[in-house]
Tab-separated table of C-alpha atoms and ligand atoms in Angstrom:
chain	number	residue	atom	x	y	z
W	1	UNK	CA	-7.277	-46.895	-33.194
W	2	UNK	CA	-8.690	-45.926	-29.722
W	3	UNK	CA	-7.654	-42.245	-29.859
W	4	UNK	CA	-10.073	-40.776	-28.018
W	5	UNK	CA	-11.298	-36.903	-28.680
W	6	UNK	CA	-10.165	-35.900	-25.267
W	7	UNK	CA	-6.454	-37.804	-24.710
W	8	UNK	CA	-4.474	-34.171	-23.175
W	9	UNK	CA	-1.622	-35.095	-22.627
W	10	UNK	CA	-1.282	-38.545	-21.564
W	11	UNK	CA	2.466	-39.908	-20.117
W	12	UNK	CA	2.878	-42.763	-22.349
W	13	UNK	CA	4.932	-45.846	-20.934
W	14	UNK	CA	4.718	-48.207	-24.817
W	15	UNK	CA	8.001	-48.277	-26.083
W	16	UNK	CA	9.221	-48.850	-29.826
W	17	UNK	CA	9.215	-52.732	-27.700
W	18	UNK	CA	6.025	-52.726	-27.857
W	19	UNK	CA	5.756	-52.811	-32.364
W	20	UNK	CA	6.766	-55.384	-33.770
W	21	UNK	CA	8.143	-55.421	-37.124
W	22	UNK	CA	7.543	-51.873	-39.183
W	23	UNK	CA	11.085	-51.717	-39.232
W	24	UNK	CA	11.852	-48.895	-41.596
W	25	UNK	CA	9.125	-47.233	-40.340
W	26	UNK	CA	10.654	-46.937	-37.155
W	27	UNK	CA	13.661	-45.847	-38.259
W	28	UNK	CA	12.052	-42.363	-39.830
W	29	UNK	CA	10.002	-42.385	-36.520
W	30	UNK	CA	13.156	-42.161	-34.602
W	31	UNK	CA	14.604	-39.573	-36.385
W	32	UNK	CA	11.387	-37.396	-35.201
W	33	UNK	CA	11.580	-38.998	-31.798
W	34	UNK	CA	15.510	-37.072	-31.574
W	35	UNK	CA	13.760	-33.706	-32.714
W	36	UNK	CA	11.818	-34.152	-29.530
W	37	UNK	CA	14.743	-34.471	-27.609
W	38	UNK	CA	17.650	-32.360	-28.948
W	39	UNK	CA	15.864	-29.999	-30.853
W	40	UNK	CA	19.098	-27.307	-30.727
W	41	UNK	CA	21.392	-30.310	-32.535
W	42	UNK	CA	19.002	-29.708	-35.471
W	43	UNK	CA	18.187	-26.157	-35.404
W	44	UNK	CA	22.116	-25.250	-34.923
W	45	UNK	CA	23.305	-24.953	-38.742
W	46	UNK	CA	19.629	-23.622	-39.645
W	47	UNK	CA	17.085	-26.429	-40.243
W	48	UNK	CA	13.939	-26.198	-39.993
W	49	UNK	CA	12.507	-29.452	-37.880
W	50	UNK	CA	9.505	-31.117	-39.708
W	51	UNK	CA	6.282	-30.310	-37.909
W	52	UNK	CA	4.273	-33.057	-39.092
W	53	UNK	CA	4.166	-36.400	-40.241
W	54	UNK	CA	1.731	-38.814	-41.827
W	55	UNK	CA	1.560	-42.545	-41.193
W	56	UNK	CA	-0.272	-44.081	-44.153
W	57	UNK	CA	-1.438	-47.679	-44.155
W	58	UNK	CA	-4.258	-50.252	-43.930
W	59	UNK	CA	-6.656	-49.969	-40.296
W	60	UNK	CA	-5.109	-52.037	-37.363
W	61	UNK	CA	-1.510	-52.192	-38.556
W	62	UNK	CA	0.038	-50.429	-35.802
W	63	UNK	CA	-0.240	-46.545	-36.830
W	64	UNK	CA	-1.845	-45.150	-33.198
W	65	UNK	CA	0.822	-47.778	-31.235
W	66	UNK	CA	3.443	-46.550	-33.187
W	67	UNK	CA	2.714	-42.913	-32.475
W	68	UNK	CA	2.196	-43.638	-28.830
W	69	UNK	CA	5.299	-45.229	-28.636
W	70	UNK	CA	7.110	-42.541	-30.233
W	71	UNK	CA	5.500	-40.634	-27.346
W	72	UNK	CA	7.175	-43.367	-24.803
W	73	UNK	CA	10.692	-42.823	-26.577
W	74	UNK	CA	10.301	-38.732	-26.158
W	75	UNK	CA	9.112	-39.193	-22.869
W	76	UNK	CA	7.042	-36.430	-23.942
W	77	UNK	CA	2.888	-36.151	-23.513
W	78	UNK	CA	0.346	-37.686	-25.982
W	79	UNK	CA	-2.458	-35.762	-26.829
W	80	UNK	CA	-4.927	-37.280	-29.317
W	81	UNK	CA	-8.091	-36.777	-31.452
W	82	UNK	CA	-9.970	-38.798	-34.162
W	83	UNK	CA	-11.144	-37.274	-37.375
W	84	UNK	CA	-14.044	-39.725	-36.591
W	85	UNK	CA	-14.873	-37.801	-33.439
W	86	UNK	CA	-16.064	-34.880	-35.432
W	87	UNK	CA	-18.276	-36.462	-37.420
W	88	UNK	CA	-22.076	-34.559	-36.664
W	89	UNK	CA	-20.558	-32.081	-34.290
W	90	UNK	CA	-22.734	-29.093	-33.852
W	91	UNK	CA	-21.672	-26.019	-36.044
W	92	UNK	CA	-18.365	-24.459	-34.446
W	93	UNK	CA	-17.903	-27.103	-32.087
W	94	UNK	CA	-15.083	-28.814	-34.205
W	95	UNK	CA	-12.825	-26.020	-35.017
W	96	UNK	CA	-12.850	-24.812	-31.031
W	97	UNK	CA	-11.795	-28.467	-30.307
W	98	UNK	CA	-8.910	-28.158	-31.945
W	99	UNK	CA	-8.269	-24.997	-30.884
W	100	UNK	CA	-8.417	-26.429	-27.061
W	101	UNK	CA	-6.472	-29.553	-27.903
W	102	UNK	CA	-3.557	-27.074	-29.938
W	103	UNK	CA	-3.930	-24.611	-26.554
W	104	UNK	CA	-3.131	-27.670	-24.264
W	105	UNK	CA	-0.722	-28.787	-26.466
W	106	UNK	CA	0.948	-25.442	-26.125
W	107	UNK	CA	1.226	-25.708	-22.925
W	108	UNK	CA	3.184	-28.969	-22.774
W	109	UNK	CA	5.111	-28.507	-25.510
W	110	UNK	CA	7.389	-30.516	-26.186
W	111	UNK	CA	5.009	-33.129	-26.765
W	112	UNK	CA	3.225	-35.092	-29.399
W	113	UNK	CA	-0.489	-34.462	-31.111
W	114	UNK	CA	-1.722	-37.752	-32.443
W	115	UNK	CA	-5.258	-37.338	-34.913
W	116	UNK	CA	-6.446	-40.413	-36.175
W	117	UNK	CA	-8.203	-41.068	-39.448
W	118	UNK	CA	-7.379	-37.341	-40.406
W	119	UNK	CA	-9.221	-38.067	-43.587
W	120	UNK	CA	-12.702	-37.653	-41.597
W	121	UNK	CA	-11.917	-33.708	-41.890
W	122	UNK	CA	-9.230	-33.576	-44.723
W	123	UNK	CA	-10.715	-34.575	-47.579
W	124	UNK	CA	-10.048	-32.824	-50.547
W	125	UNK	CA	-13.381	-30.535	-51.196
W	126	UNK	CA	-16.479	-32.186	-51.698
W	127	UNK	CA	-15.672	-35.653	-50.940
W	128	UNK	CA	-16.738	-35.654	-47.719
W	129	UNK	CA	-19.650	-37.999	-47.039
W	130	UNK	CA	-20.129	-38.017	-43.319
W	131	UNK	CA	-19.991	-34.306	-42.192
W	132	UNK	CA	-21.887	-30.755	-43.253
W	133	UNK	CA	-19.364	-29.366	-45.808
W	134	UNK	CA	-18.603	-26.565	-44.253
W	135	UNK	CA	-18.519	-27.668	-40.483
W	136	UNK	CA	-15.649	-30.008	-41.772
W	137	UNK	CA	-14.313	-26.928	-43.577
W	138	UNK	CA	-13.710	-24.907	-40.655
W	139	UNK	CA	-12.530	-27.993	-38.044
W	140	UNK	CA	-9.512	-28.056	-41.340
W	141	UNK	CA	-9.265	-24.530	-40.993
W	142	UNK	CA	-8.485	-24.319	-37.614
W	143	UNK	CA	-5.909	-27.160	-37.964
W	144	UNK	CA	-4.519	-25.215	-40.775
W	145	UNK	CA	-4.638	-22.181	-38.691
W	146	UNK	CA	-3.697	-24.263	-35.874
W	147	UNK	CA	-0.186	-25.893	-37.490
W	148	UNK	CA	0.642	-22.713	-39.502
W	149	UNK	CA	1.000	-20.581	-36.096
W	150	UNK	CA	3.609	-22.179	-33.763
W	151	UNK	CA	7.232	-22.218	-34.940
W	152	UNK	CA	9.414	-25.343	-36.092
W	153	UNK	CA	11.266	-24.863	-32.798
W	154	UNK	CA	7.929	-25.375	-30.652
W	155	UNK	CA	8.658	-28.835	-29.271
W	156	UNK	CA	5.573	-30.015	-31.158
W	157	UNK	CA	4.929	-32.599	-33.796
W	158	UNK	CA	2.164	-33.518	-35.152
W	159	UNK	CA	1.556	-37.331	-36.107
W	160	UNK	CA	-1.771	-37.840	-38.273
W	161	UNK	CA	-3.173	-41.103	-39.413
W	162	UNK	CA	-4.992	-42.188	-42.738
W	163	UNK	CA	-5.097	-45.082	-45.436
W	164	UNK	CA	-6.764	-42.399	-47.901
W	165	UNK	CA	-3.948	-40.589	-48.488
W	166	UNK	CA	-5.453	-39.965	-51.942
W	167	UNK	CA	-8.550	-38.105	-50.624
W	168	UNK	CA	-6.722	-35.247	-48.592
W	169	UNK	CA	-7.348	-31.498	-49.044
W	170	UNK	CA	-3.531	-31.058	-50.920
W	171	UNK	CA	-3.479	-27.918	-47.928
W	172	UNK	CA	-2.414	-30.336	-45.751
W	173	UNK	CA	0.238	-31.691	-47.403
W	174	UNK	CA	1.878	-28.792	-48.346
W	175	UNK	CA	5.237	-27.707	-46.619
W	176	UNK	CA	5.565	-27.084	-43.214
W	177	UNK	CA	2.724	-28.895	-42.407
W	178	UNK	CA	2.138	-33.038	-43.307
W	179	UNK	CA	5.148	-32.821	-45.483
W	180	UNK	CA	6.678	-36.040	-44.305
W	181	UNK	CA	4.427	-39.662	-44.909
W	182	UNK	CA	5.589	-42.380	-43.524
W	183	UNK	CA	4.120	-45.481	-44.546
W	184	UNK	CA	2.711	-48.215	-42.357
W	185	UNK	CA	1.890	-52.014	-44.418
W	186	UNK	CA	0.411	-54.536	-43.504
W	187	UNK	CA	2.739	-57.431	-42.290
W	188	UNK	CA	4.437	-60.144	-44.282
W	189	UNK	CA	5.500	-63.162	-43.101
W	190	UNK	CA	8.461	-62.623	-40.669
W	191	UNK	CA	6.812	-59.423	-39.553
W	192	UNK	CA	3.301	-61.593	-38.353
W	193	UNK	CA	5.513	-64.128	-36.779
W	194	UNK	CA	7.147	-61.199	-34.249
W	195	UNK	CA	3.583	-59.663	-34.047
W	196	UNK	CA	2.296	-63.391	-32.652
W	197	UNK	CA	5.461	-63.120	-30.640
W	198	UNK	CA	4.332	-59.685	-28.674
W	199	UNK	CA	1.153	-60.812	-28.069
W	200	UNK	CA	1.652	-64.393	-27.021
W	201	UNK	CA	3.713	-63.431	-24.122
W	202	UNK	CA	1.642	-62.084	-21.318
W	203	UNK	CA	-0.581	-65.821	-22.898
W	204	UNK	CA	-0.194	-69.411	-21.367
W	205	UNK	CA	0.658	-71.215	-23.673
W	206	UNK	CA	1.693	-75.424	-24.376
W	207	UNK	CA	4.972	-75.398	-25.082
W	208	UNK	CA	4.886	-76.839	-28.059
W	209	UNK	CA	3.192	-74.216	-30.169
W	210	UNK	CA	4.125	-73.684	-33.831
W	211	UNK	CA	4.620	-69.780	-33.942
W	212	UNK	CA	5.761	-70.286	-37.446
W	213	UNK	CA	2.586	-72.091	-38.466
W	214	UNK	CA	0.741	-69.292	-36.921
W	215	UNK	CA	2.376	-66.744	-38.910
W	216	UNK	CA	1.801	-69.105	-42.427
W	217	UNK	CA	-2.295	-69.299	-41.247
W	218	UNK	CA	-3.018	-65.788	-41.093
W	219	UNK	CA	-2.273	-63.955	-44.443
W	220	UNK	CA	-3.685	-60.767	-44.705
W	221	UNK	CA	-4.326	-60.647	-40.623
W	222	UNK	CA	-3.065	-56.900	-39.822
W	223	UNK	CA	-1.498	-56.677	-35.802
W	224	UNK	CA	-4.456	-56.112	-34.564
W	225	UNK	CA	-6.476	-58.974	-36.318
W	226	UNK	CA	-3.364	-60.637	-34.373
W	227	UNK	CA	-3.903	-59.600	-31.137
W	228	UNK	CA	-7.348	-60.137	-31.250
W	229	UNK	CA	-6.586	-64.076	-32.837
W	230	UNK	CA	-4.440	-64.800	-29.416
W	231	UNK	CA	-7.068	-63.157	-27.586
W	232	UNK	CA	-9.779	-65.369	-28.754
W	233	UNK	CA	-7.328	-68.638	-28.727
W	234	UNK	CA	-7.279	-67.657	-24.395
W	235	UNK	CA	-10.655	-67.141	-23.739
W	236	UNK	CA	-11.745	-70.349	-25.727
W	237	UNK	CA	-8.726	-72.466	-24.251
W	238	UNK	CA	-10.132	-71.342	-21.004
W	239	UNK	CA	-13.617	-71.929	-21.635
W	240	UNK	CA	-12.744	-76.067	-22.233
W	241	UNK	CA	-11.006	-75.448	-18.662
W	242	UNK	CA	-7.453	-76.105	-19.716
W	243	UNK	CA	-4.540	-74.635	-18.051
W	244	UNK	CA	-2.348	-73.808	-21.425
W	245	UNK	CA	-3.443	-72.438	-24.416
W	246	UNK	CA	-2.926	-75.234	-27.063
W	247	UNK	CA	-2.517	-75.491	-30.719
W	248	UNK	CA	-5.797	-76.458	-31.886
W	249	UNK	CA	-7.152	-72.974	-29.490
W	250	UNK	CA	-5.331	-71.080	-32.233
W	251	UNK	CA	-7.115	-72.761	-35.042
W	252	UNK	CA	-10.512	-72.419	-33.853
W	253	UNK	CA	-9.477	-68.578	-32.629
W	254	UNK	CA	-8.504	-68.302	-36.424
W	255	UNK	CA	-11.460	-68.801	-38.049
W	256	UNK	CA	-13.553	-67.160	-35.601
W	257	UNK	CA	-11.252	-63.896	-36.571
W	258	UNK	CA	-11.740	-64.931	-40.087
W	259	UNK	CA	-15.081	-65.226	-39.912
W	260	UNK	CA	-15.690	-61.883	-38.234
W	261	UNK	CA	-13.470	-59.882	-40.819
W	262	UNK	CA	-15.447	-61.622	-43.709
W	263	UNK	CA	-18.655	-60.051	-42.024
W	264	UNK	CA	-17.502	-56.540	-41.776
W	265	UNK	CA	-16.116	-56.812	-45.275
W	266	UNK	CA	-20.137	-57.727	-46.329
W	267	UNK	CA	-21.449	-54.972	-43.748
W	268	UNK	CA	-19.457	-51.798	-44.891
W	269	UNK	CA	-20.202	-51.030	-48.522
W	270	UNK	CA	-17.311	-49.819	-50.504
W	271	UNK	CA	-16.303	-46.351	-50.401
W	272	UNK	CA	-17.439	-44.057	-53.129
I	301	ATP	P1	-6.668	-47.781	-37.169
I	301	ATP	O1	-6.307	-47.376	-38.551
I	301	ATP	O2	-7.845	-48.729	-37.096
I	301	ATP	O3	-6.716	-46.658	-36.196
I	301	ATP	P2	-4.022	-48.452	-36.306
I	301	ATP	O4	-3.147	-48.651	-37.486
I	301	ATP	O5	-3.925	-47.178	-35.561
I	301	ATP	O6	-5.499	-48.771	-36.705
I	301	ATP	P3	-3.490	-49.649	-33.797
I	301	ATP	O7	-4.661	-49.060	-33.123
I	301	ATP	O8	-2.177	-49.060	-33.534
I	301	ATP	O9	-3.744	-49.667	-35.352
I	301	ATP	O10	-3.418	-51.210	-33.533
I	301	ATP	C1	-4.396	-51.861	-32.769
I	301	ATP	C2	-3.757	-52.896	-31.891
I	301	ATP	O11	-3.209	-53.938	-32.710
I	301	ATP	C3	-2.573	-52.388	-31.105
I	301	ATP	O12	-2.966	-51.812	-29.898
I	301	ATP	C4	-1.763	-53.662	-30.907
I	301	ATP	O13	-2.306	-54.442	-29.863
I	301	ATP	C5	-1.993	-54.419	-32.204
I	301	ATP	N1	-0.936	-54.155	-33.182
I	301	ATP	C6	-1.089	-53.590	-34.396
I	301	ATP	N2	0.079	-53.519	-35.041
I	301	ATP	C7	1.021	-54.015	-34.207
I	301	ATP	C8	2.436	-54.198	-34.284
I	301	ATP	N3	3.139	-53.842	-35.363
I	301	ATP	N4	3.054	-54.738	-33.217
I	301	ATP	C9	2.371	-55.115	-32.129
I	301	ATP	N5	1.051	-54.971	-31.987
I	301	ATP	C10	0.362	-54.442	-33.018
């Protein structure tokens, strides 16, 4: 969710390793990952390779990871942006961002252009609530303009991230550009369980923890809600000055992650 406005072309080294669960999703992913690398297979009996492709699913489930690591797999550069980013940019200032980031991108080709929360500058008109109408109608311009000019044989594909697919300009999703979604859930049972596993490993931890349990305590918990739990369990194992990060760590850890979704659930009003 980090994306940052100015990622050019980052070598990524997260492999598909690196997500856990989101199994089907990683099979389309790697599909797009082969484009990257044997784009003449594809193009040989006259196909046109997808340009784009839209991961759709809840915040923290794994969407900017799994694009990285699709990255990682290519071995190709990451650049990124956030819809977010553009939010109260001066007049002019968004679309000639994307024309520097598409210009880069050029340049590098093949690679991979990651924008998060797309819906920040493709929503449908007049549904915008955070940016000047038309300053978010000319940053989707130029990313109209933007995917519209570089052939299906470019080397580039565009990965954009959003759980509104319902609000998006229907431009976007026409063909040739975001005609592919691809989408991204939050995980069930089995798929928390591997998620704990990731992110327990680089953690000290008694030997006798109940990953299982773990899994059953945190319905609802997206990956990162999971990260952050073994996090917390760490830092407050380490605060009682143990050496291993016990059972009871992950309870208390828990609720504290509990407790601090419930909040932002009371902070952020519901959208429109
Ligand atoms: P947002 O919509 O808020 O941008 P996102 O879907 O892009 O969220 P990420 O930024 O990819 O979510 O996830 C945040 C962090 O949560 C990751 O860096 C990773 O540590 C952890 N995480 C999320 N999903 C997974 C997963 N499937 N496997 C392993 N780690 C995960």
């Amino acid at each position: 969710s980090k994306a940052t406005l100015f990622d050019k072309g980052t070598r990524v080294n997260i492999t598909f390793n690196d997500v856990a669960g989101l199994d089907e999703a990683k099979v389309e992913v790697m599909e797009i990952v082969d484009f990257l690398k044997n784009p003449k297979k594809y193009t040989s009996l006259g196909g046109k390779i997808p340009k784009g492709a839209l991961l759709v699913g809840p915040p923290g489930t794994g969407k900017t990871l799994l694009a990285k690591a699709m990255a990682g797999e290519a071995q190709v550069p990451f650049f990124s942006m956030s819809g977010s980013d553009f939010v109260e940019l001066f007049v002019g200032v968004g679309a000639s961002r994307v024309r520097d980031l598409f210009k880069q991108a050029r340049e590098k080709a093949p690679c991979i252009i990651f924008i998060d929360e797309i819906d920040a500058i493709g929503r449908a008109r007049g549904k915008n609530v955070m940016m000047s109408n038309d300053e978010r109608e000319n940053t989707l311009n130029q990313l109209l303009v933007e995917m519209d000019g570089f052939g299906t044989d470019s080397g580039i594909i565009i990965l954009a991230a959003t759980n509104r697919p319902d609000v998006l300009d229907s431009a976007l999703l026409r063909p040739g550009r975001f005609d592919r979604q691809i989408s991204i859930d939050k995980p069930d049972l089995a798929g928390r369980e591997t998620i704990f596993e990731v992110h327990l490993k680089p953690i000290k931890t008694s030997p006798n923890l109940d990953i299982k349990k773990l899994a059953s305590m945190t319905p609802g918990f997206a990956g990162a809600d999971i990260a952050n739990v073994c996090n917390e369990a760490a830092l407050i194992a380490a605060r009682k000055g143990k050496n291993q990060v016990e059972m009871e760590d992950f309870n208390d850890a828990i609720d504290r992650v509990i407790g601090g979704l419930e909040k932002k659930n009371k902070i952020i009003s519901p959208e429109e």
